[in-house]
């Protein structure tokens, strides 16, 4: 497994923590709104960051960094190598967050049972129905695996969040209504407003993100289903309207 991106410190990837961010290549989905085109489709075009360089940086900065967020692509596609990576991060005195699309629950279980992960973040793309999922991911997805991943993460006792990206015409009020019963009782749900730039599906570039008040409405819909709901990218539509054309 090659590391295809390394941000030394970020306050954005892992809420409330100062973390490094590692990007792992390839993904088994093709989400229409994905912004990681090269990482997903052409990782060979990206430079590889040597693991020794990453680990050396972590060892030298372990006093002020909280941890490392591992994202992609889909990190669980790297199975045993992911377990080895998170173990090495922990050996540097760091916590490890793994972000996932939830398609490989067996690897989430191994990470948790092996004590190789400290926090998890999972994208829930759509209502857990094959056709609804496919509309977003553009490939067939085993929604039973997604359901299992949600249950494994919620039962892990670890810090976690379940993330939903809202996209006009694709994931909106009706879809959220159908998703909420599955998410009932979650600790944290993060709602993300869609961004129309550099999407895998160029058609989406014509779509205007939800307005701030619509994102607030979606957050109120989630209030009864979770202990905490956060909204990210609330103002994307406002910013898009102000951008020069
Ligand atoms: S799960 Fe979807 S959004 Fe995430 S990297 Fe894969 S294709 Fe992109």
PDB file of C-alpha atoms and ligand atoms in Angstrom:
ATOM      1  CA  UNK A   1       0.000   0.000   0.000  1.00  0.00           C
ATOM      2  CA  UNK A   2       1.323   3.431  -0.924  1.00  0.00           C
ATOM      3  CA  UNK A   3       0.491   6.666   0.889  1.00  0.00           C
ATOM      4  CA  UNK A   4      -0.680   9.185  -1.703  1.00  0.00           C
ATOM      5  CA  UNK A   5      -1.052  12.313   0.383  1.00  0.00           C
ATOM      6  CA  UNK A   6       0.127  13.673   3.740  1.00  0.00           C
ATOM      7  CA  UNK A   7      -1.119  16.810   5.480  1.00  0.00           C
ATOM      8  CA  UNK A   8       1.100  17.444   8.470  1.00  0.00           C
ATOM      9  CA  UNK A   9      -1.473  19.206  10.641  1.00  0.00           C
ATOM     10  CA  UNK A  10      -5.148  19.957  10.253  1.00  0.00           C
ATOM     11  CA  UNK A  11      -7.980  21.045  12.512  1.00  0.00           C
ATOM     12  CA  UNK A  12     -10.600  20.147   9.916  1.00  0.00           C
ATOM     13  CA  UNK A  13     -10.398  16.387   9.355  1.00  0.00           C
ATOM     14  CA  UNK A  14     -10.901  15.232  12.957  1.00  0.00           C
ATOM     15  CA  UNK A  15     -13.266  17.469  14.884  1.00  0.00           C
ATOM     16  CA  UNK A  16     -11.788  18.863  18.087  1.00  0.00           C
ATOM     17  CA  UNK A  17      -8.338  17.390  17.420  1.00  0.00           C
ATOM     18  CA  UNK A  18      -5.157  18.562  15.813  1.00  0.00           C
ATOM     19  CA  UNK A  19      -4.269  15.751  13.448  1.00  0.00           C
ATOM     20  CA  UNK A  20      -2.115  14.742  10.536  1.00  0.00           C
ATOM     21  CA  UNK A  21      -4.026  13.361   7.559  1.00  0.00           C
ATOM     22  CA  UNK A  22      -2.985  10.429   5.363  1.00  0.00           C
ATOM     23  CA  UNK A  23      -4.630   9.684   2.026  1.00  0.00           C
ATOM     24  CA  UNK A  24      -4.731   6.073   0.823  1.00  0.00           C
ATOM     25  CA  UNK A  25      -5.377   5.198  -2.828  1.00  0.00           C
ATOM     26  CA  UNK A  26      -8.302   3.607  -4.678  1.00  0.00           C
ATOM     27  CA  UNK A  27     -11.946   3.127  -3.818  1.00  0.00           C
ATOM     28  CA  UNK A  28     -14.609   0.537  -4.605  1.00  0.00           C
ATOM     29  CA  UNK A  29     -17.289   3.230  -5.083  1.00  0.00           C
ATOM     30  CA  UNK A  30     -17.684   6.025  -7.622  1.00  0.00           C
ATOM     31  CA  UNK A  31     -19.792   8.545  -5.718  1.00  0.00           C
ATOM     32  CA  UNK A  32     -21.056  11.153  -8.117  1.00  0.00           C
ATOM     33  CA  UNK A  33     -20.023  14.003  -5.803  1.00  0.00           C
ATOM     34  CA  UNK A  34     -16.573  12.596  -4.960  1.00  0.00           C
ATOM     35  CA  UNK A  35     -13.789  15.212  -5.060  1.00  0.00           C
ATOM     36  CA  UNK A  36     -10.936  12.692  -4.867  1.00  0.00           C
ATOM     37  CA  UNK A  37     -10.890  11.829  -8.583  1.00  0.00           C
ATOM     38  CA  UNK A  38      -7.166  11.141  -8.936  1.00  0.00           C
ATOM     39  CA  UNK A  39      -6.969   9.220  -5.670  1.00  0.00           C
ATOM     40  CA  UNK A  40      -9.898   7.013  -6.734  1.00  0.00           C
ATOM     41  CA  UNK A  41      -9.262   6.615 -10.475  1.00  0.00           C
ATOM     42  CA  UNK A  42      -5.600   7.448 -11.164  1.00  0.00           C
ATOM     43  CA  UNK A  43      -3.548   7.085  -7.968  1.00  0.00           C
ATOM     44  CA  UNK A  44      -0.473   6.352 -10.111  1.00  0.00           C
ATOM     45  CA  UNK A  45      -0.503  10.040 -11.106  1.00  0.00           C
ATOM     46  CA  UNK A  46       0.084  11.072  -7.489  1.00  0.00           C
ATOM     47  CA  UNK A  47       3.416  11.109  -5.706  1.00  0.00           C
ATOM     48  CA  UNK A  48       3.979   8.470  -3.057  1.00  0.00           C
ATOM     49  CA  UNK A  49       4.941   9.676   0.422  1.00  0.00           C
ATOM     50  CA  UNK A  50       7.396   7.277   2.107  1.00  0.00           C
ATOM     51  CA  UNK A  51       5.998   5.765   5.292  1.00  0.00           C
ATOM     52  CA  UNK A  52       9.360   6.285   7.008  1.00  0.00           C
ATOM     53  CA  UNK A  53       9.011  10.035   6.416  1.00  0.00           C
ATOM     54  CA  UNK A  54       5.509  10.045   7.904  1.00  0.00           C
ATOM     55  CA  UNK A  55       6.505   8.027  10.975  1.00  0.00           C
ATOM     56  CA  UNK A  56       9.563  10.187  11.590  1.00  0.00           C
ATOM     57  CA  UNK A  57       7.381  13.309  11.513  1.00  0.00           C
ATOM     58  CA  UNK A  58       4.865  11.737  13.905  1.00  0.00           C
ATOM     59  CA  UNK A  59       7.569  10.708  16.375  1.00  0.00           C
ATOM     60  CA  UNK A  60       9.049  14.211  16.341  1.00  0.00           C
ATOM     61  CA  UNK A  61       5.691  15.914  16.817  1.00  0.00           C
ATOM     62  CA  UNK A  62       3.844  13.538  19.094  1.00  0.00           C
ATOM     63  CA  UNK A  63       3.740  16.053  21.942  1.00  0.00           C
ATOM     64  CA  UNK A  64       1.464  18.513  20.188  1.00  0.00           C
ATOM     65  CA  UNK A  65      -0.386  16.366  17.617  1.00  0.00           C
ATOM     66  CA  UNK A  66      -3.409  14.421  18.876  1.00  0.00           C
ATOM     67  CA  UNK A  67      -3.501  11.817  16.168  1.00  0.00           C
ATOM     68  CA  UNK A  68      -3.686  10.819  12.521  1.00  0.00           C
ATOM     69  CA  UNK A  69      -6.806  10.714  10.349  1.00  0.00           C
ATOM     70  CA  UNK A  70      -6.611   8.060   7.636  1.00  0.00           C
ATOM     71  CA  UNK A  71      -8.813   8.752   4.677  1.00  0.00           C
ATOM     72  CA  UNK A  72      -8.964   7.930   0.992  1.00  0.00           C
ATOM     73  CA  UNK A  73     -10.135   6.522  -1.234  1.00  0.00           C
ATOM     74  CA  UNK A  74     -11.354   3.715   0.956  1.00  0.00           C
ATOM     75  CA  UNK A  75      -8.789   2.766   3.622  1.00  0.00           C
ATOM     76  CA  UNK A  76     -10.333  -0.646   4.409  1.00  0.00           C
ATOM     77  CA  UNK A  77      -9.506  -1.873   0.886  1.00  0.00           C
ATOM     78  CA  UNK A  78      -5.939  -2.177   2.221  1.00  0.00           C
ATOM     79  CA  UNK A  79      -7.048  -4.600   4.971  1.00  0.00           C
ATOM     80  CA  UNK A  80      -3.939  -6.022   6.691  1.00  0.00           C
ATOM     81  CA  UNK A  81      -1.748  -3.113   5.617  1.00  0.00           C
ATOM     82  CA  UNK A  82      -4.228  -0.694   7.189  1.00  0.00           C
ATOM     83  CA  UNK A  83      -4.028  -2.614  10.475  1.00  0.00           C
ATOM     84  CA  UNK A  84      -0.257  -2.446  10.318  1.00  0.00           C
ATOM     85  CA  UNK A  85      -0.369   1.300   9.564  1.00  0.00           C
ATOM     86  CA  UNK A  86      -2.691   2.191  12.440  1.00  0.00           C
ATOM     87  CA  UNK A  87      -0.582   0.033  14.782  1.00  0.00           C
ATOM     88  CA  UNK A  88       2.564   1.916  13.767  1.00  0.00           C
ATOM     89  CA  UNK A  89       0.791   5.243  14.290  1.00  0.00           C
ATOM     90  CA  UNK A  90      -0.267   4.158  17.771  1.00  0.00           C
ATOM     91  CA  UNK A  91       3.300   3.033  18.481  1.00  0.00           C
ATOM     92  CA  UNK A  92       4.335   6.666  17.850  1.00  0.00           C
ATOM     93  CA  UNK A  93       2.065   7.678  20.747  1.00  0.00           C
ATOM     94  CA  UNK A  94      -0.751   8.866  18.453  1.00  0.00           C
ATOM     95  CA  UNK A  95      -4.416   8.059  18.123  1.00  0.00           C
ATOM     96  CA  UNK A  96      -5.730   6.795  14.778  1.00  0.00           C
ATOM     97  CA  UNK A  97      -9.014   7.802  13.131  1.00  0.00           C
ATOM     98  CA  UNK A  98     -10.190   5.745  10.152  1.00  0.00           C
ATOM     99  CA  UNK A  99     -12.698   7.173   7.690  1.00  0.00           C
ATOM    100  CA  UNK A 100     -14.708   4.610   5.729  1.00  0.00           C
ATOM    101  CA  UNK A 101     -17.572   4.140   3.317  1.00  0.00           C
ATOM    102  CA  UNK A 102     -18.715   1.140   5.361  1.00  0.00           C
ATOM    103  CA  UNK A 103     -18.574  -1.443   2.574  1.00  0.00           C
ATOM    104  CA  UNK A 104     -16.112  -3.748   4.396  1.00  0.00           C
ATOM    105  CA  UNK A 105     -17.431  -4.330   7.913  1.00  0.00           C
ATOM    106  CA  UNK A 106     -15.067  -7.258   8.503  1.00  0.00           C
ATOM    107  CA  UNK A 107     -12.092  -4.892   8.512  1.00  0.00           C
ATOM    108  CA  UNK A 108     -13.794  -2.443  10.850  1.00  0.00           C
ATOM    109  CA  UNK A 109     -14.356  -5.341  13.237  1.00  0.00           C
ATOM    110  CA  UNK A 110     -10.693  -6.358  13.018  1.00  0.00           C
ATOM    111  CA  UNK A 111      -9.501  -2.799  13.635  1.00  0.00           C
ATOM    112  CA  UNK A 112     -11.761  -2.452  16.683  1.00  0.00           C
ATOM    113  CA  UNK A 113     -11.165  -5.912  18.167  1.00  0.00           C
ATOM    114  CA  UNK A 114      -7.400  -5.540  17.662  1.00  0.00           C
ATOM    115  CA  UNK A 115      -7.380  -2.171  19.429  1.00  0.00           C
ATOM    116  CA  UNK A 116      -5.891  -0.711  16.251  1.00  0.00           C
ATOM    117  CA  UNK A 117      -8.223   2.275  15.926  1.00  0.00           C
ATOM    118  CA  UNK A 118      -9.272   5.047  18.323  1.00  0.00           C
ATOM    119  CA  UNK A 119     -12.067   6.716  16.346  1.00  0.00           C
ATOM    120  CA  UNK A 120     -14.182   6.037  13.267  1.00  0.00           C
ATOM    121  CA  UNK A 121     -16.027   8.163  10.768  1.00  0.00           C
ATOM    122  CA  UNK A 122     -18.399   6.565   8.276  1.00  0.00           C
ATOM    123  CA  UNK A 123     -20.236   8.013   5.296  1.00  0.00           C
ATOM    124  CA  UNK A 124     -23.839   6.878   5.013  1.00  0.00           C
ATOM    125  CA  UNK A 125     -24.578   7.736   1.404  1.00  0.00           C
ATOM    126  CA  UNK A 126     -28.292   7.124   1.014  1.00  0.00           C
ATOM    127  CA  UNK A 127     -31.266   5.178   2.423  1.00  0.00           C
ATOM    128  CA  UNK A 128     -30.202   1.546   2.878  1.00  0.00           C
ATOM    129  CA  UNK A 129     -31.851   0.321  -0.319  1.00  0.00           C
ATOM    130  CA  UNK A 130     -29.818  -0.975  -3.266  1.00  0.00           C
ATOM    131  CA  UNK A 131     -31.291   1.369  -5.856  1.00  0.00           C
ATOM    132  CA  UNK A 132     -31.072   4.460  -3.644  1.00  0.00           C
ATOM    133  CA  UNK A 133     -27.436   3.689  -2.853  1.00  0.00           C
ATOM    134  CA  UNK A 134     -26.574   3.064  -6.493  1.00  0.00           C
ATOM    135  CA  UNK A 135     -27.972   6.474  -7.495  1.00  0.00           C
ATOM    136  CA  UNK A 136     -25.227   8.055  -5.351  1.00  0.00           C
ATOM    137  CA  UNK A 137     -22.355   5.572  -5.616  1.00  0.00           C
ATOM    138  CA  UNK A 138     -22.777   4.664  -9.345  1.00  0.00           C
ATOM    139  CA  UNK A 139     -21.893   1.034  -8.534  1.00  0.00           C
ATOM    140  CA  UNK A 140     -23.801  -1.764  -6.799  1.00  0.00           C
ATOM    141  CA  UNK A 141     -23.371  -1.777  -3.027  1.00  0.00           C
ATOM    142  CA  UNK A 142     -24.249  -4.507  -0.528  1.00  0.00           C
ATOM    143  CA  UNK A 143     -26.479  -2.455   1.770  1.00  0.00           C
ATOM    144  CA  UNK A 144     -26.459  -5.243   4.384  1.00  0.00           C
ATOM    145  CA  UNK A 145     -22.720  -4.624   4.741  1.00  0.00           C
ATOM    146  CA  UNK A 146     -23.429  -0.920   5.252  1.00  0.00           C
ATOM    147  CA  UNK A 147     -25.997  -1.782   7.928  1.00  0.00           C
ATOM    148  CA  UNK A 148     -23.473  -4.076   9.656  1.00  0.00           C
ATOM    149  CA  UNK A 149     -20.796  -1.372   9.602  1.00  0.00           C
ATOM    150  CA  UNK A 150     -23.161   1.131  11.227  1.00  0.00           C
ATOM    151  CA  UNK A 151     -23.942  -1.366  14.004  1.00  0.00           C
ATOM    152  CA  UNK A 152     -20.279  -2.319  14.509  1.00  0.00           C
ATOM    153  CA  UNK A 153     -19.234   1.329  14.790  1.00  0.00           C
ATOM    154  CA  UNK A 154     -22.103   2.267  17.122  1.00  0.00           C
ATOM    155  CA  UNK A 155     -21.360  -0.720  19.349  1.00  0.00           C
ATOM    156  CA  UNK A 156     -17.599  -0.136  19.435  1.00  0.00           C
ATOM    157  CA  UNK A 157     -17.532   2.185  22.437  1.00  0.00           C
ATOM    158  CA  UNK A 158     -15.155   4.411  20.435  1.00  0.00           C
ATOM    159  CA  UNK A 159     -15.535   8.032  19.395  1.00  0.00           C
ATOM    160  CA  UNK A 160     -17.409   8.064  16.067  1.00  0.00           C
ATOM    161  CA  UNK A 161     -19.534  10.033  13.678  1.00  0.00           C
ATOM    162  CA  UNK A 162     -21.849   9.084  10.828  1.00  0.00           C
ATOM    163  CA  UNK A 163     -21.685  11.526   7.933  1.00  0.00           C
ATOM    164  CA  UNK A 164     -24.362  12.308   5.383  1.00  0.00           C
ATOM    165  CA  UNK A 165     -23.749  14.462   2.308  1.00  0.00           C
ATOM    166  CA  UNK A 166     -26.843  16.367   1.199  1.00  0.00           C
ATOM    167  CA  UNK A 167     -27.111  16.906  -2.560  1.00  0.00           C
ATOM    168  CA  UNK A 168     -30.130  18.587  -4.206  1.00  0.00           C
ATOM    169  CA  UNK A 169     -31.905  16.088  -6.461  1.00  0.00           C
ATOM    170  CA  UNK A 170     -29.967  13.157  -4.988  1.00  0.00           C
ATOM    171  CA  UNK A 171     -30.007  13.199  -1.176  1.00  0.00           C
ATOM    172  CA  UNK A 172     -32.551  15.568   0.368  1.00  0.00           C
ATOM    173  CA  UNK A 173     -35.495  15.649   2.761  1.00  0.00           C
ATOM    174  CA  UNK A 174     -37.184  12.437   1.523  1.00  0.00           C
ATOM    175  CA  UNK A 175     -33.967  10.433   1.560  1.00  0.00           C
ATOM    176  CA  UNK A 176     -32.995  11.766   5.005  1.00  0.00           C
ATOM    177  CA  UNK A 177     -36.412  10.733   6.347  1.00  0.00           C
ATOM    178  CA  UNK A 178     -35.775   7.183   5.108  1.00  0.00           C
ATOM    179  CA  UNK A 179     -32.252   7.136   6.601  1.00  0.00           C
ATOM    180  CA  UNK A 180     -33.085   8.394  10.078  1.00  0.00           C
ATOM    181  CA  UNK A 181     -34.746   5.231  11.477  1.00  0.00           C
ATOM    182  CA  UNK A 182     -31.477   3.329  10.837  1.00  0.00           C
ATOM    183  CA  UNK A 183     -29.426   6.074  12.500  1.00  0.00           C
ATOM    184  CA  UNK A 184     -31.734   6.451  15.527  1.00  0.00           C
ATOM    185  CA  UNK A 185     -29.745   6.559  18.785  1.00  0.00           C
ATOM    186  CA  UNK A 186     -26.403   7.532  17.207  1.00  0.00           C
ATOM    187  CA  UNK A 187     -23.907   9.621  19.146  1.00  0.00           C
ATOM    188  CA  UNK A 188     -23.048  12.096  16.378  1.00  0.00           C
ATOM    189  CA  UNK A 189     -24.390  12.734  12.894  1.00  0.00           C
ATOM    190  CA  UNK A 190     -22.498  15.173  10.666  1.00  0.00           C
ATOM    191  CA  UNK A 191     -24.413  16.733   7.778  1.00  0.00           C
ATOM    192  CA  UNK A 192     -22.253  17.972   4.935  1.00  0.00           C
ATOM    193  CA  UNK A 193     -23.444  20.312   2.238  1.00  0.00           C
ATOM    194  CA  UNK A 194     -22.480  19.217  -1.246  1.00  0.00           C
ATOM    195  CA  UNK A 195     -19.783  21.203  -3.150  1.00  0.00           C
ATOM    196  CA  UNK A 196     -20.227  21.327  -6.927  1.00  0.00           C
ATOM    197  CA  UNK A 197     -16.584  21.771  -7.936  1.00  0.00           C
ATOM    198  CA  UNK A 198     -14.428  18.893  -9.278  1.00  0.00           C
ATOM    199  CA  UNK A 199     -17.041  16.160  -8.874  1.00  0.00           C
ATOM    200  CA  UNK A 200     -16.563  12.711 -10.450  1.00  0.00           C
ATOM    201  CA  UNK A 201     -19.857  13.319 -12.265  1.00  0.00           C
ATOM    202  CA  UNK A 202     -19.440  16.635 -14.121  1.00  0.00           C
ATOM    203  CA  UNK A 203     -23.240  16.929 -14.418  1.00  0.00           C
ATOM    204  CA  UNK A 204     -23.326  17.829 -10.720  1.00  0.00           C
ATOM    205  CA  UNK A 205     -21.364  21.003 -11.371  1.00  0.00           C
ATOM    206  CA  UNK A 206     -24.661  22.541 -12.530  1.00  0.00           C
ATOM    207  CA  UNK A 207     -26.303  21.782  -9.169  1.00  0.00           C
ATOM    208  CA  UNK A 208     -26.528  24.564  -6.585  1.00  0.00           C
ATOM    209  CA  UNK A 209     -25.796  23.391  -3.024  1.00  0.00           C
ATOM    210  CA  UNK A 210     -28.475  23.674  -0.356  1.00  0.00           C
ATOM    211  CA  UNK A 211     -29.055  27.095   1.207  1.00  0.00           C
ATOM    212  CA  UNK A 212     -27.945  27.635   4.865  1.00  0.00           C
ATOM    213  CA  UNK A 213     -31.538  27.593   6.112  1.00  0.00           C
ATOM    214  CA  UNK A 214     -32.170  24.277   4.323  1.00  0.00           C
ATOM    215  CA  UNK A 215     -29.121  22.768   6.053  1.00  0.00           C
ATOM    216  CA  UNK A 216     -30.493  24.064   9.378  1.00  0.00           C
ATOM    217  CA  UNK A 217     -33.820  22.371   8.577  1.00  0.00           C
ATOM    218  CA  UNK A 218     -32.057  19.049   7.905  1.00  0.00           C
ATOM    219  CA  UNK A 219     -30.194  19.412  11.209  1.00  0.00           C
ATOM    220  CA  UNK A 220     -33.498  19.871  13.048  1.00  0.00           C
ATOM    221  CA  UNK A 221     -34.784  16.689  11.353  1.00  0.00           C
ATOM    222  CA  UNK A 222     -31.814  14.808  12.860  1.00  0.00           C
ATOM    223  CA  UNK A 223     -32.145  16.206  16.378  1.00  0.00           C
ATOM    224  CA  UNK A 224     -34.322  13.372  17.702  1.00  0.00           C
ATOM    225  CA  UNK A 225     -32.155  10.666  16.116  1.00  0.00           C
ATOM    226  CA  UNK A 226     -28.807  11.486  17.716  1.00  0.00           C
ATOM    227  CA  UNK A 227     -27.136  13.037  20.725  1.00  0.00           C
ATOM    228  CA  UNK A 228     -25.452  15.681  18.579  1.00  0.00           C
ATOM    229  CA  UNK A 229     -25.827  16.874  15.000  1.00  0.00           C
ATOM    230  CA  UNK A 230     -23.207  19.088  13.356  1.00  0.00           C
ATOM    231  CA  UNK A 231     -23.495  20.862  10.020  1.00  0.00           C
ATOM    232  CA  UNK A 232     -20.504  21.353   7.736  1.00  0.00           C
ATOM    233  CA  UNK A 233     -20.424  23.508   4.609  1.00  0.00           C
ATOM    234  CA  UNK A 234     -23.619  25.269   5.673  1.00  0.00           C
ATOM    235  CA  UNK A 235     -22.747  28.284   3.507  1.00  0.00           C
ATOM    236  CA  UNK A 236     -21.517  26.546   0.340  1.00  0.00           C
ATOM    237  CA  UNK A 237     -24.458  27.890  -1.689  1.00  0.00           C
ATOM    238  CA  UNK A 238     -23.781  31.432  -0.477  1.00  0.00           C
ATOM    239  CA  UNK A 239     -20.076  31.137  -1.341  1.00  0.00           C
ATOM    240  CA  UNK A 240     -20.837  29.607  -4.748  1.00  0.00           C
ATOM    241  CA  UNK A 241     -23.159  32.530  -5.550  1.00  0.00           C
ATOM    242  CA  UNK A 242     -20.394  35.026  -4.669  1.00  0.00           C
ATOM    243  CA  UNK A 243     -17.695  33.265  -6.704  1.00  0.00           C
ATOM    244  CA  UNK A 244     -16.704  34.974  -9.972  1.00  0.00           C
ATOM    245  CA  UNK A 245     -18.027  33.059 -13.011  1.00  0.00           C
TER     246      UNK A 245
HETATM  247  S1  LIG B   1     -16.515   6.470  -1.007  1.00  0.00           S
HETATM  248 FE1  LIG B   1     -17.218   7.822  -2.606  1.00  0.00          FE
HETATM  249  S2  LIG B   1     -16.661   9.895  -1.910  1.00  0.00           S
HETATM  250 FE2  LIG B   1     -15.426   8.433  -0.732  1.00  0.00          FE
HETATM  251  S3  LIG B   1     -13.531   8.240  -1.884  1.00  0.00           S
HETATM  252 FE3  LIG B   1     -14.892   6.583  -2.564  1.00  0.00          FE
HETATM  253  S4  LIG B   1     -15.884   7.419  -4.386  1.00  0.00           S
HETATM  254 FE4  LIG B   1     -14.992   9.158  -3.261  1.00  0.00          FE
END
